[in-house]
Amino acid sequence: MSGVIVVLGRQGSGKGTQCALLQRRYGGIVHVSTGDMLRDAAASGSPLGRRAEAIMATGELVPDDVMCDVVAERLGPLLESGITVLLDGFPRTPAQAASLAGMTAADGLLGAVLLDVDVAEVSERMLARGRHDDTAVGIARRLELYEEQTAPLVDWFSERAMLQRIDGTGTPAEVFERLTAAVGGLVPLRLSR
Ligand code: ADP
């Protein structure tokens, strides 16, 4: 048995940090970050990577069909081998959410957690971390797309009673404590195994 836990939250809300901590805390969980996958592809210079690099630099989204293929290819083997996936950065649009529902078996979508941090704070955090796509214009565009395309997914999961909202402010350790309480409740048997 395995499944997918979707980690939602604005850019800069701490998804990457928290997923890394969760992966370290629990066995049998793997963090899959689409942003990291695309940056690795860009570094490798593959055709996908070159295409993604140009899009990421502008803050726009990689097309849904490309992303769905990339994610399906990565998730398939993990789920088959019984691993629980923390999915970070996908789904980001309603089309991607529909595609994920198709990729996971009937009971394979375990739930979603939302790391809640307001726009002012994530903007500050991103400017401070200074990743190369974290320019003022890029940040503004990504946050705009989040409100337009990704925020509706919060409702999508909420309507299916699959959403847990976590206060994402405070120190990473404080957020982690809240998150483990939520994720532990989501899949207690699998996590304590
Ligand atoms: P952030 O959440 O700060 O935007 P990510 O590392 O998650 O950072 O993503 C970086 C970039 O990768 C995005 O701006 C976008 O261009 C691309 N990307 C990542 N995930 C997706 C996705 N699911 N759909 C489309 N584009 C994506």
Short mmCIF file of C-alpha atoms in Angstrom, two decimals, residues 7-118:
data_model
loop_
_atom_site.label_atom_id
_atom_site.label_comp_id
_atom_site.label_asym_id
_atom_site.label_seq_id
_atom_site.Cartn_x
_atom_site.Cartn_y
_atom_site.Cartn_z
CA VAL A 7 1.79 19.60 -0.04
CA LEU A 8 0.19 22.89 -1.01
CA GLY A 9 1.24 26.42 -0.23
CA ARG A 10 2.43 29.62 -1.81
CA GLN A 11 5.92 29.87 -3.22
CA GLY A 12 8.20 30.52 -0.26
CA SER A 13 5.83 28.93 2.26
CA GLY A 14 8.48 26.40 3.26
CA LYS A 15 7.30 23.31 1.40
CA GLY A 16 10.79 22.19 0.41
CA THR A 17 12.22 22.64 3.91
CA GLN A 18 9.34 20.85 5.60
CA CYS A 19 9.23 17.99 3.09
CA ALA A 20 12.95 17.37 3.61
CA LEU A 21 12.37 17.23 7.38
CA LEU A 22 9.42 14.85 6.97
CA GLN A 23 11.42 12.57 4.70
CA ARG A 24 14.15 12.41 7.31
CA ARG A 25 11.72 11.74 10.17
CA TYR A 26 9.66 8.97 8.55
CA GLY A 27 10.86 5.92 6.69
CA GLY A 28 9.13 4.92 3.47
CA ILE A 29 8.35 8.49 2.44
CA VAL A 30 9.91 10.21 -0.55
CA HIS A 31 9.77 13.94 -1.28
CA VAL A 32 9.05 14.66 -4.94
CA SER A 33 9.45 18.33 -5.87
CA THR A 34 8.55 19.28 -9.42
CA GLY A 35 10.59 22.50 -9.09
CA ASP A 36 13.68 20.45 -8.12
CA MET A 37 13.01 17.97 -10.95
CA LEU A 38 12.80 20.81 -13.48
CA ARG A 39 15.94 22.49 -12.11
CA ASP A 40 17.81 19.16 -12.31
CA ALA A 41 16.58 18.73 -15.88
CA ALA A 42 17.75 22.27 -16.69
CA ALA A 43 21.18 21.56 -15.20
CA SER A 44 21.45 18.39 -17.31
CA GLY A 45 20.72 20.37 -20.47
CA SER A 46 18.10 17.87 -21.70
CA PRO A 47 15.47 19.11 -24.19
CA LEU A 48 12.88 19.19 -21.37
CA GLY A 49 15.37 21.01 -19.16
CA ARG A 50 16.14 23.66 -21.75
CA ARG A 51 12.47 24.28 -22.35
CA ALA A 52 11.65 24.38 -18.65
CA GLU A 53 14.55 26.71 -17.89
CA ALA A 54 13.26 29.36 -20.27
CA ILE A 55 9.76 29.14 -18.80
CA MET A 56 10.90 29.14 -15.17
CA ALA A 57 12.97 32.28 -15.73
CA THR A 58 9.78 34.19 -16.54
CA GLY A 59 7.75 32.80 -13.63
CA GLU A 60 5.23 31.20 -16.01
CA LEU A 61 4.10 27.59 -15.65
CA VAL A 62 5.41 24.67 -17.66
CA PRO A 63 2.49 23.38 -19.80
CA ASP A 64 0.14 20.92 -18.09
CA ASP A 65 0.68 18.07 -20.56
CA VAL A 66 4.45 18.20 -20.08
CA MET A 67 4.17 18.34 -16.28
CA CYS A 68 1.64 15.52 -16.12
CA ASP A 69 3.94 13.25 -18.14
CA VAL A 70 6.96 14.13 -16.02
CA VAL A 71 5.10 13.46 -12.77
CA ALA A 72 3.42 10.26 -13.96
CA GLU A 73 6.81 8.88 -14.97
CA ARG A 74 8.30 9.65 -11.54
CA LEU A 75 5.34 8.55 -9.42
CA GLY A 76 4.58 5.28 -11.17
CA PRO A 77 7.61 3.28 -9.97
CA LEU A 78 7.52 4.83 -6.47
CA LEU A 79 3.88 3.94 -5.90
CA GLU A 80 4.39 0.47 -7.32
CA SER A 81 7.13 -0.19 -4.81
CA GLY A 82 4.91 0.82 -1.90
CA ILE A 83 6.44 4.20 -1.17
CA THR A 84 4.42 7.14 0.16
CA VAL A 85 5.13 10.28 -1.84
CA LEU A 86 5.11 13.83 -0.52
CA LEU A 87 4.22 15.70 -3.67
CA ASP A 88 5.45 19.30 -3.69
CA GLY A 89 4.71 21.63 -6.62
CA PHE A 90 2.09 19.41 -8.26
CA PRO A 91 -0.82 19.73 -8.84
CA ARG A 92 -0.62 23.43 -9.54
CA THR A 93 -3.62 23.78 -11.85
CA PRO A 94 -7.10 22.20 -11.96
CA ALA A 95 -6.04 20.11 -14.99
CA GLN A 96 -3.07 18.75 -13.03
CA ALA A 97 -5.35 17.87 -10.09
CA ALA A 98 -7.61 15.88 -12.40
CA SER A 99 -4.59 14.14 -13.85
CA LEU A 100 -3.28 13.25 -10.37
CA ALA A 101 -6.63 11.77 -9.41
CA GLY A 102 -6.27 9.53 -12.47
CA MET A 103 -2.68 8.55 -11.64
CA THR A 104 -3.41 7.43 -8.09
CA ALA A 105 -5.52 4.38 -7.35
CA ALA A 106 -8.93 4.87 -5.74
CA ASP A 107 -7.44 5.13 -2.27
CA GLY A 108 -4.02 6.38 -3.35
CA LEU A 109 -4.63 10.05 -2.69
CA LEU A 110 -4.10 10.21 1.06
CA GLY A 111 -4.79 13.89 1.54
CA ALA A 112 -3.37 17.37 1.27
CA VAL A 113 -1.71 19.77 3.67
CA LEU A 114 -1.63 23.50 3.10
CA LEU A 115 1.25 25.51 4.56
CA ASP A 116 -0.45 28.79 5.19
CA VAL A 117 1.74 31.91 4.95
CA ASP A 118 0.49 35.27 3.69
#
